[in-house]
Amino acid sequence: MVLSGHLHKYSLLTRQSPQGDIVQLAVSSVVRSPQEQPKDVLEGIDRYGPDLVNLEPKHSPDTIDARRDLLKAEAPGIKRFEYADTAATRC
């Protein structure tokens, strides 16, 4: 279990593993107002893949190819995927 704070993302991911399904849940802890609408809303296993690196294009650009390969390799084991950036206005 990982517990973190000041998260601007929501994600629900279920992946298959040899030991059974693993469910990962990230719930946004920062929203400036109830009227704020999420951006980059993605839903469905067809949305999970190498292009997810484009959501954070400045994150470790020197490892982008390796991260794309990892996402592509794990995509067949994904059973559920939901994602949203819930804070359009940054803190």
PDB file of N, CA and C in Angstrom:
ATOM      1  N   MET A   1       0.854  -1.173   0.000  1.00  0.00           N
ATOM      2  CA  MET A   1       0.000   0.000   0.000  1.00  0.00           C
ATOM      3  C   MET A   1       0.896   1.231   0.000  1.00  0.00           C
ATOM      4  N   VAL A   2       0.497   2.195  -0.811  1.00  0.00           N
ATOM      5  CA  VAL A   2       1.182   3.474  -0.860  1.00  0.00           C
ATOM      6  C   VAL A   2       0.169   4.546  -0.520  1.00  0.00           C
ATOM      7  N   LEU A   3       0.524   5.430   0.377  1.00  0.00           N
ATOM      8  CA  LEU A   3      -0.342   6.533   0.753  1.00  0.00           C
ATOM      9  C   LEU A   3       0.402   7.823   0.467  1.00  0.00           C
ATOM     10  N   SER A   4      -0.216   8.693  -0.324  1.00  0.00           N
ATOM     11  CA  SER A   4       0.418   9.968  -0.637  1.00  0.00           C
ATOM     12  C   SER A   4      -0.617  11.076  -0.572  1.00  0.00           C
ATOM     13  N   GLY A   5      -0.145  12.284  -0.524  1.00  0.00           N
ATOM     14  CA  GLY A   5      -1.043  13.433  -0.472  1.00  0.00           C
ATOM     15  C   GLY A   5      -0.754  14.392  -1.605  1.00  0.00           C
ATOM     16  N   HIS A   6      -1.629  15.379  -1.747  1.00  0.00           N
ATOM     17  CA  HIS A   6      -1.509  16.413  -2.774  1.00  0.00           C
ATOM     18  C   HIS A   6      -1.478  15.793  -4.169  1.00  0.00           C
ATOM     19  N   LEU A   7      -2.463  14.985  -4.426  1.00  0.00           N
ATOM     20  CA  LEU A   7      -2.559  14.278  -5.700  1.00  0.00           C
ATOM     21  C   LEU A   7      -3.596  14.957  -6.587  1.00  0.00           C
ATOM     22  N   HIS A   8      -3.249  15.226  -7.835  1.00  0.00           N
ATOM     23  CA  HIS A   8      -4.147  15.876  -8.784  1.00  0.00           C
ATOM     24  C   HIS A   8      -4.784  14.895  -9.759  1.00  0.00           C
ATOM     25  N   LYS A   9      -4.605  13.630  -9.528  1.00  0.00           N
ATOM     26  CA  LYS A   9      -5.068  12.620 -10.488  1.00  0.00           C
ATOM     27  C   LYS A   9      -6.063  11.665  -9.847  1.00  0.00           C
ATOM     28  N   TYR A  10      -6.907  11.108 -10.708  1.00  0.00           N
ATOM     29  CA  TYR A  10      -7.768   9.990 -10.327  1.00  0.00           C
ATOM     30  C   TYR A  10      -7.420   8.862 -11.282  1.00  0.00           C
ATOM     31  N   SER A  11      -7.293   7.664 -10.751  1.00  0.00           N
ATOM     32  CA  SER A  11      -7.036   6.520 -11.606  1.00  0.00           C
ATOM     33  C   SER A  11      -7.556   5.252 -10.944  1.00  0.00           C
ATOM     34  N   LEU A  12      -8.154   4.412 -11.753  1.00  0.00           N
ATOM     35  CA  LEU A  12      -8.564   3.078 -11.322  1.00  0.00           C
ATOM     36  C   LEU A  12      -8.030   2.117 -12.364  1.00  0.00           C
ATOM     37  N   LEU A  13      -7.210   1.186 -11.916  1.00  0.00           N
ATOM     38  CA  LEU A  13      -6.544   0.267 -12.824  1.00  0.00           C
ATOM     39  C   LEU A  13      -6.615  -1.135 -12.232  1.00  0.00           C
ATOM     40  N   THR A  14      -7.063  -2.082 -13.026  1.00  0.00           N
ATOM     41  CA  THR A  14      -7.045  -3.484 -12.617  1.00  0.00           C
ATOM     42  C   THR A  14      -6.171  -4.226 -13.606  1.00  0.00           C
ATOM     43  N   ARG A  15      -5.185  -4.927 -13.058  1.00  0.00           N
ATOM     44  CA  ARG A  15      -4.275  -5.692 -13.904  1.00  0.00           C
ATOM     45  C   ARG A  15      -4.237  -7.134 -13.433  1.00  0.00           C
ATOM     46  N   GLN A  16      -4.048  -8.033 -14.388  1.00  0.00           N
ATOM     47  CA  GLN A  16      -3.913  -9.448 -14.080  1.00  0.00           C
ATOM     48  C   GLN A  16      -2.477  -9.721 -13.637  1.00  0.00           C
ATOM     49  N   SER A  17      -2.340 -10.612 -12.673  1.00  0.00           N
ATOM     50  CA  SER A  17      -1.017 -11.079 -12.270  1.00  0.00           C
ATOM     51  C   SER A  17      -1.119 -12.579 -12.016  1.00  0.00           C
ATOM     52  N   PRO A  18      -0.013 -13.272 -11.953  1.00  0.00           N
ATOM     53  CA  PRO A  18      -0.052 -14.715 -11.679  1.00  0.00           C
ATOM     54  C   PRO A  18      -0.723 -15.039 -10.336  1.00  0.00           C
ATOM     55  N   GLN A  19      -0.706 -14.090  -9.409  1.00  0.00           N
ATOM     56  CA  GLN A  19      -1.319 -14.292  -8.098  1.00  0.00           C
ATOM     57  C   GLN A  19      -2.771 -13.828  -8.048  1.00  0.00           C
ATOM     58  N   GLY A  20      -3.311 -13.311  -9.136  1.00  0.00           N
ATOM     59  CA  GLY A  20      -4.681 -12.800  -9.174  1.00  0.00           C
ATOM     60  C   GLY A  20      -4.692 -11.334  -9.569  1.00  0.00           C
ATOM     61  N   ASP A  21      -5.869 -10.771  -9.615  1.00  0.00           N
ATOM     62  CA  ASP A  21      -6.007  -9.369 -10.018  1.00  0.00           C
ATOM     63  C   ASP A  21      -5.431  -8.432  -8.955  1.00  0.00           C
ATOM     64  N   ILE A  22      -4.814  -7.355  -9.439  1.00  0.00           N
ATOM     65  CA  ILE A  22      -4.319  -6.282  -8.584  1.00  0.00           C
ATOM     66  C   ILE A  22      -5.085  -5.025  -8.961  1.00  0.00           C
ATOM     67  N   VAL A  23      -5.681  -4.385  -7.981  1.00  0.00           N
ATOM     68  CA  VAL A  23      -6.435  -3.158  -8.211  1.00  0.00           C
ATOM     69  C   VAL A  23      -5.642  -1.993  -7.620  1.00  0.00           C
ATOM     70  N   GLN A  24      -5.402  -0.979  -8.457  1.00  0.00           N
ATOM     71  CA  GLN A  24      -4.735   0.234  -8.011  1.00  0.00           C
ATOM     72  C   GLN A  24      -5.742   1.376  -8.086  1.00  0.00           C
ATOM     73  N   LEU A  25      -5.857   2.138  -7.013  1.00  0.00           N
ATOM     74  CA  LEU A  25      -6.784   3.258  -6.958  1.00  0.00           C
ATOM     75  C   LEU A  25      -6.037   4.496  -6.480  1.00  0.00           C
ATOM     76  N   ALA A  26      -6.117   5.549  -7.259  1.00  0.00           N
ATOM     77  CA  ALA A  26      -5.578   6.852  -6.876  1.00  0.00           C
ATOM     78  C   ALA A  26      -6.746   7.823  -6.882  1.00  0.00           C
ATOM     79  N   VAL A  27      -6.936   8.516  -5.784  1.00  0.00           N
ATOM     80  CA  VAL A  27      -8.067   9.434  -5.664  1.00  0.00           C
ATOM     81  C   VAL A  27      -7.531  10.834  -5.436  1.00  0.00           C
ATOM     82  N   SER A  28      -8.010  11.766  -6.219  1.00  0.00           N
ATOM     83  CA  SER A  28      -7.558  13.145  -6.117  1.00  0.00           C
ATOM     84  C   SER A  28      -7.805  13.694  -4.720  1.00  0.00           C
ATOM     85  N   SER A  29      -6.784  14.343  -4.187  1.00  0.00           N
ATOM     86  CA  SER A  29      -6.918  14.971  -2.877  1.00  0.00           C
ATOM     87  C   SER A  29      -6.905  16.499  -2.972  1.00  0.00           C
ATOM     88  N   VAL A  30      -6.810  17.023  -4.195  1.00  0.00           N
ATOM     89  CA  VAL A  30      -6.728  18.471  -4.373  1.00  0.00           C
ATOM     90  C   VAL A  30      -7.665  18.909  -5.499  1.00  0.00           C
ATOM     91  N   VAL A  31      -8.681  19.661  -5.143  1.00  0.00           N
ATOM     92  CA  VAL A  31      -9.570  20.293  -6.118  1.00  0.00           C
ATOM     93  C   VAL A  31      -9.886  21.678  -5.567  1.00  0.00           C
ATOM     94  N   ARG A  32      -9.678  22.694  -6.376  1.00  0.00           N
ATOM     95  CA  ARG A  32      -9.869  24.067  -5.883  1.00  0.00           C
ATOM     96  C   ARG A  32     -11.331  24.440  -5.650  1.00  0.00           C
ATOM     97  N   SER A  33     -12.234  23.901  -6.485  1.00  0.00           N
ATOM     98  CA  SER A  33     -13.648  24.228  -6.304  1.00  0.00           C
ATOM     99  C   SER A  33     -14.508  23.080  -6.821  1.00  0.00           C
ATOM    100  N   PRO A  34     -15.732  22.972  -6.306  1.00  0.00           N
ATOM    101  CA  PRO A  34     -16.629  21.906  -6.772  1.00  0.00           C
ATOM    102  C   PRO A  34     -17.010  22.044  -8.245  1.00  0.00           C
ATOM    103  N   GLN A  35     -16.872  23.236  -8.818  1.00  0.00           N
ATOM    104  CA  GLN A  35     -17.226  23.466 -10.215  1.00  0.00           C
ATOM    105  C   GLN A  35     -16.111  23.073 -11.181  1.00  0.00           C
ATOM    106  N   GLU A  36     -14.932  22.823 -10.670  1.00  0.00           N
ATOM    107  CA  GLU A  36     -13.798  22.493 -11.530  1.00  0.00           C
ATOM    108  C   GLU A  36     -14.039  21.153 -12.224  1.00  0.00           C
ATOM    109  N   GLN A  37     -13.811  21.127 -13.528  1.00  0.00           N
ATOM    110  CA  GLN A  37     -14.024  19.925 -14.329  1.00  0.00           C
ATOM    111  C   GLN A  37     -12.689  19.239 -14.617  1.00  0.00           C
ATOM    112  N   PRO A  38     -12.659  17.915 -14.578  1.00  0.00           N
ATOM    113  CA  PRO A  38     -11.410  17.217 -14.880  1.00  0.00           C
ATOM    114  C   PRO A  38     -11.037  17.343 -16.353  1.00  0.00           C
ATOM    115  N   LYS A  39      -9.759  17.144 -16.643  1.00  0.00           N
ATOM    116  CA  LYS A  39      -9.303  17.114 -18.029  1.00  0.00           C
ATOM    117  C   LYS A  39      -8.612  15.778 -18.263  1.00  0.00           C
ATOM    118  N   ASP A  40      -8.307  15.487 -19.488  1.00  0.00           N
ATOM    119  CA  ASP A  40      -7.646  14.229 -19.854  1.00  0.00           C
ATOM    120  C   ASP A  40      -8.394  13.020 -19.289  1.00  0.00           C
ATOM    121  N   VAL A  41      -9.704  13.016 -19.440  1.00  0.00           N
ATOM    122  CA  VAL A  41     -10.506  11.897 -18.955  1.00  0.00           C
ATOM    123  C   VAL A  41     -10.374  10.738 -19.937  1.00  0.00           C
ATOM    124  N   LEU A  42      -9.907   9.597 -19.434  1.00  0.00           N
ATOM    125  CA  LEU A  42      -9.718   8.403 -20.248  1.00  0.00           C
ATOM    126  C   LEU A  42     -10.430   7.239 -19.569  1.00  0.00           C
ATOM    127  N   GLU A  43     -11.095   6.420 -20.360  1.00  0.00           N
ATOM    128  CA  GLU A  43     -11.775   5.267 -19.786  1.00  0.00           C
ATOM    129  C   GLU A  43     -11.796   4.133 -20.800  1.00  0.00           C
ATOM    130  N   GLY A  44     -11.494   2.935 -20.324  1.00  0.00           N
ATOM    131  CA  GLY A  44     -11.513   1.752 -21.170  1.00  0.00           C
ATOM    132  C   GLY A  44     -10.123   1.205 -21.401  1.00  0.00           C
ATOM    133  N   ILE A  45     -10.024  -0.105 -21.512  1.00  0.00           N
ATOM    134  CA  ILE A  45      -8.709  -0.727 -21.672  1.00  0.00           C
ATOM    135  C   ILE A  45      -8.044  -0.365 -22.999  1.00  0.00           C
ATOM    136  N   ASP A  46      -8.834   0.056 -23.970  1.00  0.00           N
ATOM    137  CA  ASP A  46      -8.249   0.472 -25.241  1.00  0.00           C
ATOM    138  C   ASP A  46      -7.496   1.798 -25.122  1.00  0.00           C
ATOM    139  N   ARG A  47      -7.710   2.522 -24.026  1.00  0.00           N
ATOM    140  CA  ARG A  47      -7.036   3.810 -23.806  1.00  0.00           C
ATOM    141  C   ARG A  47      -5.707   3.641 -23.062  1.00  0.00           C
ATOM    142  N   TYR A  48      -5.431   2.413 -22.609  1.00  0.00           N
ATOM    143  CA  TYR A  48      -4.199   2.133 -21.876  1.00  0.00           C
ATOM    144  C   TYR A  48      -3.125   1.658 -22.848  1.00  0.00           C
ATOM    145  N   GLY A  49      -2.026   2.381 -22.914  1.00  0.00           N
ATOM    146  CA  GLY A  49      -0.959   1.995 -23.820  1.00  0.00           C
ATOM    147  C   GLY A  49       0.155   3.012 -23.843  1.00  0.00           C
ATOM    148  N   PRO A  50       1.062   2.887 -24.809  1.00  0.00           N
ATOM    149  CA  PRO A  50       2.265   3.732 -24.878  1.00  0.00           C
ATOM    150  C   PRO A  50       1.991   5.229 -24.915  1.00  0.00           C
ATOM    151  N   ASP A  51       0.868   5.641 -25.464  1.00  0.00           N
ATOM    152  CA  ASP A  51       0.595   7.071 -25.577  1.00  0.00           C
ATOM    153  C   ASP A  51       0.303   7.741 -24.237  1.00  0.00           C
ATOM    154  N   LEU A  52       0.161   6.969 -23.173  1.00  0.00           N
ATOM    155  CA  LEU A  52      -0.045   7.574 -21.857  1.00  0.00           C
ATOM    156  C   LEU A  52       1.135   8.453 -21.444  1.00  0.00           C
ATOM    157  N   VAL A  53       2.305   8.206 -21.989  1.00  0.00           N
ATOM    158  CA  VAL A  53       3.457   9.057 -21.663  1.00  0.00           C
ATOM    159  C   VAL A  53       3.217  10.502 -22.090  1.00  0.00           C
ATOM    160  N   ASN A  54       2.319  10.729 -23.025  1.00  0.00           N
ATOM    161  CA  ASN A  54       2.024  12.086 -23.496  1.00  0.00           C
ATOM    162  C   ASN A  54       1.265  12.913 -22.453  1.00  0.00           C
ATOM    163  N   LEU A  55       0.721  12.266 -21.431  1.00  0.00           N
ATOM    164  CA  LEU A  55       0.029  13.006 -20.378  1.00  0.00           C
ATOM    165  C   LEU A  55       0.991  13.845 -19.549  1.00  0.00           C
ATOM    166  N   GLU A  56       2.224  13.407 -19.440  1.00  0.00           N
ATOM    167  CA  GLU A  56       3.267  14.137 -18.702  1.00  0.00           C
ATOM    168  C   GLU A  56       4.518  14.197 -19.584  1.00  0.00           C
ATOM    169  N   PRO A  57       4.490  14.988 -20.651  1.00  0.00           N
ATOM    170  CA  PRO A  57       5.577  14.968 -21.645  1.00  0.00           C
ATOM    171  C   PRO A  57       6.935  15.406 -21.107  1.00  0.00           C
ATOM    172  N   LYS A  58       6.973  16.166 -20.028  1.00  0.00           N
ATOM    173  CA  LYS A  58       8.254  16.637 -19.492  1.00  0.00           C
ATOM    174  C   LYS A  58       8.815  15.713 -18.407  1.00  0.00           C
ATOM    175  N   HIS A  59       8.090  14.657 -18.074  1.00  0.00           N
ATOM    176  CA  HIS A  59       8.555  13.727 -17.042  1.00  0.00           C
ATOM    177  C   HIS A  59       9.618  12.803 -17.615  1.00  0.00           C
ATOM    178  N   SER A  60      10.839  12.953 -17.168  1.00  0.00           N
ATOM    179  CA  SER A  60      11.969  12.106 -17.570  1.00  0.00           C
ATOM    180  C   SER A  60      12.017  11.834 -19.074  1.00  0.00           C
ATOM    181  N   PRO A  61      12.229  12.861 -19.884  1.00  0.00           N
ATOM    182  CA  PRO A  61      12.248  12.658 -21.333  1.00  0.00           C
ATOM    183  C   PRO A  61      13.292  11.649 -21.800  1.00  0.00           C
ATOM    184  N   ASP A  62      14.357  11.463 -21.028  1.00  0.00           N
ATOM    185  CA  ASP A  62      15.397  10.513 -21.424  1.00  0.00           C
ATOM    186  C   ASP A  62      14.955   9.054 -21.279  1.00  0.00           C
ATOM    187  N   THR A  63      13.837   8.814 -20.581  1.00  0.00           N
ATOM    188  CA  THR A  63      13.343   7.434 -20.424  1.00  0.00           C
ATOM    189  C   THR A  63      12.028   7.190 -21.162  1.00  0.00           C
ATOM    190  N   ILE A  64      11.639   8.111 -22.019  1.00  0.00           N
ATOM    191  CA  ILE A  64      10.323   8.014 -22.664  1.00  0.00           C
ATOM    192  C   ILE A  64      10.171   6.717 -23.473  1.00  0.00           C
ATOM    193  N   ASP A  65      11.186   6.311 -24.199  1.00  0.00           N
ATOM    194  CA  ASP A  65      11.083   5.087 -24.996  1.00  0.00           C
ATOM    195  C   ASP A  65      10.927   3.851 -24.102  1.00  0.00           C
ATOM    196  N   ALA A  66      11.662   3.806 -23.014  1.00  0.00           N
ATOM    197  CA  ALA A  66      11.558   2.676 -22.086  1.00  0.00           C
ATOM    198  C   ALA A  66      10.174   2.635 -21.434  1.00  0.00           C
ATOM    199  N   ARG A  67       9.644   3.814 -21.059  1.00  0.00           N
ATOM    200  CA  ARG A  67       8.308   3.861 -20.455  1.00  0.00           C
ATOM    201  C   ARG A  67       7.232   3.461 -21.469  1.00  0.00           C
ATOM    202  N   ARG A  68       7.382   3.869 -22.706  1.00  0.00           N
ATOM    203  CA  ARG A  68       6.437   3.465 -23.755  1.00  0.00           C
ATOM    204  C   ARG A  68       6.451   1.942 -23.921  1.00  0.00           C
ATOM    205  N   ASP A  69       7.645   1.354 -23.915  1.00  0.00           N
ATOM    206  CA  ASP A  69       7.771  -0.101 -24.049  1.00  0.00           C
ATOM    207  C   ASP A  69       7.101  -0.821 -22.877  1.00  0.00           C
ATOM    208  N   LEU A  70       7.285  -0.306 -21.660  1.00  0.00           N
ATOM    209  CA  LEU A  70       6.653  -0.920 -20.494  1.00  0.00           C
ATOM    210  C   LEU A  70       5.131  -0.869 -20.584  1.00  0.00           C
ATOM    211  N   LEU A  71       4.599   0.275 -20.976  1.00  0.00           N
ATOM    212  CA  LEU A  71       3.148   0.413 -21.106  1.00  0.00           C
ATOM    213  C   LEU A  71       2.597  -0.533 -22.165  1.00  0.00           C
ATOM    214  N   LYS A  72       3.309  -0.647 -23.273  1.00  0.00           N
ATOM    215  CA  LYS A  72       2.878  -1.555 -24.336  1.00  0.00           C
ATOM    216  C   LYS A  72       2.901  -3.005 -23.861  1.00  0.00           C
ATOM    217  N   ALA A  73       3.942  -3.378 -23.129  1.00  0.00           N
ATOM    218  CA  ALA A  73       4.080  -4.751 -22.653  1.00  0.00           C
ATOM    219  C   ALA A  73       3.013  -5.124 -21.628  1.00  0.00           C
ATOM    220  N   GLU A  74       2.637  -4.182 -20.780  1.00  0.00           N
ATOM    221  CA  GLU A  74       1.654  -4.532 -19.751  1.00  0.00           C
ATOM    222  C   GLU A  74       0.209  -4.339 -20.193  1.00  0.00           C
ATOM    223  N   ALA A  75      -0.024  -3.697 -21.320  1.00  0.00           N
ATOM    224  CA  ALA A  75      -1.389  -3.440 -21.800  1.00  0.00           C
ATOM    225  C   ALA A  75      -2.257  -4.702 -21.928  1.00  0.00           C
ATOM    226  N   PRO A  76      -1.729  -5.827 -22.422  1.00  0.00           N
ATOM    227  CA  PRO A  76      -2.582  -7.011 -22.545  1.00  0.00           C
ATOM    228  C   PRO A  76      -3.123  -7.531 -21.206  1.00  0.00           C
ATOM    229  N   GLY A  77      -2.457  -7.226 -20.095  1.00  0.00           N
ATOM    230  CA  GLY A  77      -2.914  -7.681 -18.784  1.00  0.00           C
ATOM    231  C   GLY A  77      -3.844  -6.717 -18.076  1.00  0.00           C
ATOM    232  N   ILE A  78      -4.154  -5.589 -18.703  1.00  0.00           N
ATOM    233  CA  ILE A  78      -5.031  -4.599 -18.082  1.00  0.00           C
ATOM    234  C   ILE A  78      -6.486  -5.003 -18.303  1.00  0.00           C
ATOM    235  N   LYS A  79      -7.241  -5.050 -17.214  1.00  0.00           N
ATOM    236  CA  LYS A  79      -8.645  -5.460 -17.284  1.00  0.00           C
ATOM    237  C   LYS A  79      -9.608  -4.281 -17.113  1.00  0.00           C
ATOM    238  N   ARG A  80      -9.121  -3.193 -16.494  1.00  0.00           N
ATOM    239  CA  ARG A  80      -9.952  -2.000 -16.314  1.00  0.00           C
ATOM    240  C   ARG A  80      -9.027  -0.802 -16.202  1.00  0.00           C
ATOM    241  N   PHE A  81      -9.452   0.309 -16.832  1.00  0.00           N
ATOM    242  CA  PHE A  81      -8.647   1.519 -16.782  1.00  0.00           C
ATOM    243  C   PHE A  81      -9.539   2.749 -16.805  1.00  0.00           C
ATOM    244  N   GLU A  82      -9.323   3.616 -15.827  1.00  0.00           N
ATOM    245  CA  GLU A  82      -9.971   4.932 -15.769  1.00  0.00           C
ATOM    246  C   GLU A  82      -8.917   5.922 -15.301  1.00  0.00           C
ATOM    247  N   TYR A  83      -8.962   7.131 -15.848  1.00  0.00           N
ATOM    248  CA  TYR A  83      -7.973   8.146 -15.490  1.00  0.00           C
ATOM    249  C   TYR A  83      -8.576   9.524 -15.707  1.00  0.00           C
ATOM    250  N   ALA A  84      -8.193  10.463 -14.860  1.00  0.00           N
ATOM    251  CA  ALA A  84      -8.552  11.870 -15.054  1.00  0.00           C
ATOM    252  C   ALA A  84      -7.576  12.748 -14.308  1.00  0.00           C
ATOM    253  N   ASP A  85      -7.245  13.877 -14.897  1.00  0.00           N
ATOM    254  CA  ASP A  85      -6.476  14.922 -14.218  1.00  0.00           C
ATOM    255  C   ASP A  85      -7.533  15.835 -13.619  1.00  0.00           C
ATOM    256  N   THR A  86      -7.637  15.824 -12.311  1.00  0.00           N
ATOM    257  CA  THR A  86      -8.768  16.497 -11.663  1.00  0.00           C
ATOM    258  C   THR A  86      -8.505  17.938 -11.271  1.00  0.00           C
ATOM    259  N   ALA A  87      -7.322  18.433 -11.530  1.00  0.00           N
ATOM    260  CA  ALA A  87      -7.035  19.819 -11.150  1.00  0.00           C
ATOM    261  C   ALA A  87      -6.528  20.595 -12.346  1.00  0.00           C
ATOM    262  N   ALA A  88      -7.426  21.227 -13.064  1.00  0.00           N
ATOM    263  CA  ALA A  88      -7.049  22.006 -14.237  1.00  0.00           C
ATOM    264  C   ALA A  88      -6.186  23.201 -13.838  1.00  0.00           C
ATOM    265  N   THR A  89      -6.417  23.740 -12.654  1.00  0.00           N
ATOM    266  CA  THR A  89      -5.626  24.840 -12.151  1.00  0.00           C
ATOM    267  C   THR A  89      -4.635  24.280 -11.153  1.00  0.00           C
ATOM    268  N   ARG A  90      -3.382  24.482 -11.414  1.00  0.00           N
ATOM    269  CA  ARG A  90      -2.338  23.936 -10.538  1.00  0.00           C
ATOM    270  C   ARG A  90      -2.201  24.758  -9.274  1.00  0.00           C
ATOM    271  N   CYS A  91      -1.799  24.086  -8.210  1.00  0.00           N
ATOM    272  CA  CYS A  91      -1.555  24.747  -6.919  1.00  0.00           C
ATOM    273  C   CYS A  91      -0.226  25.449  -6.935  1.00  0.00           C
TER     274      CYS A  91
END
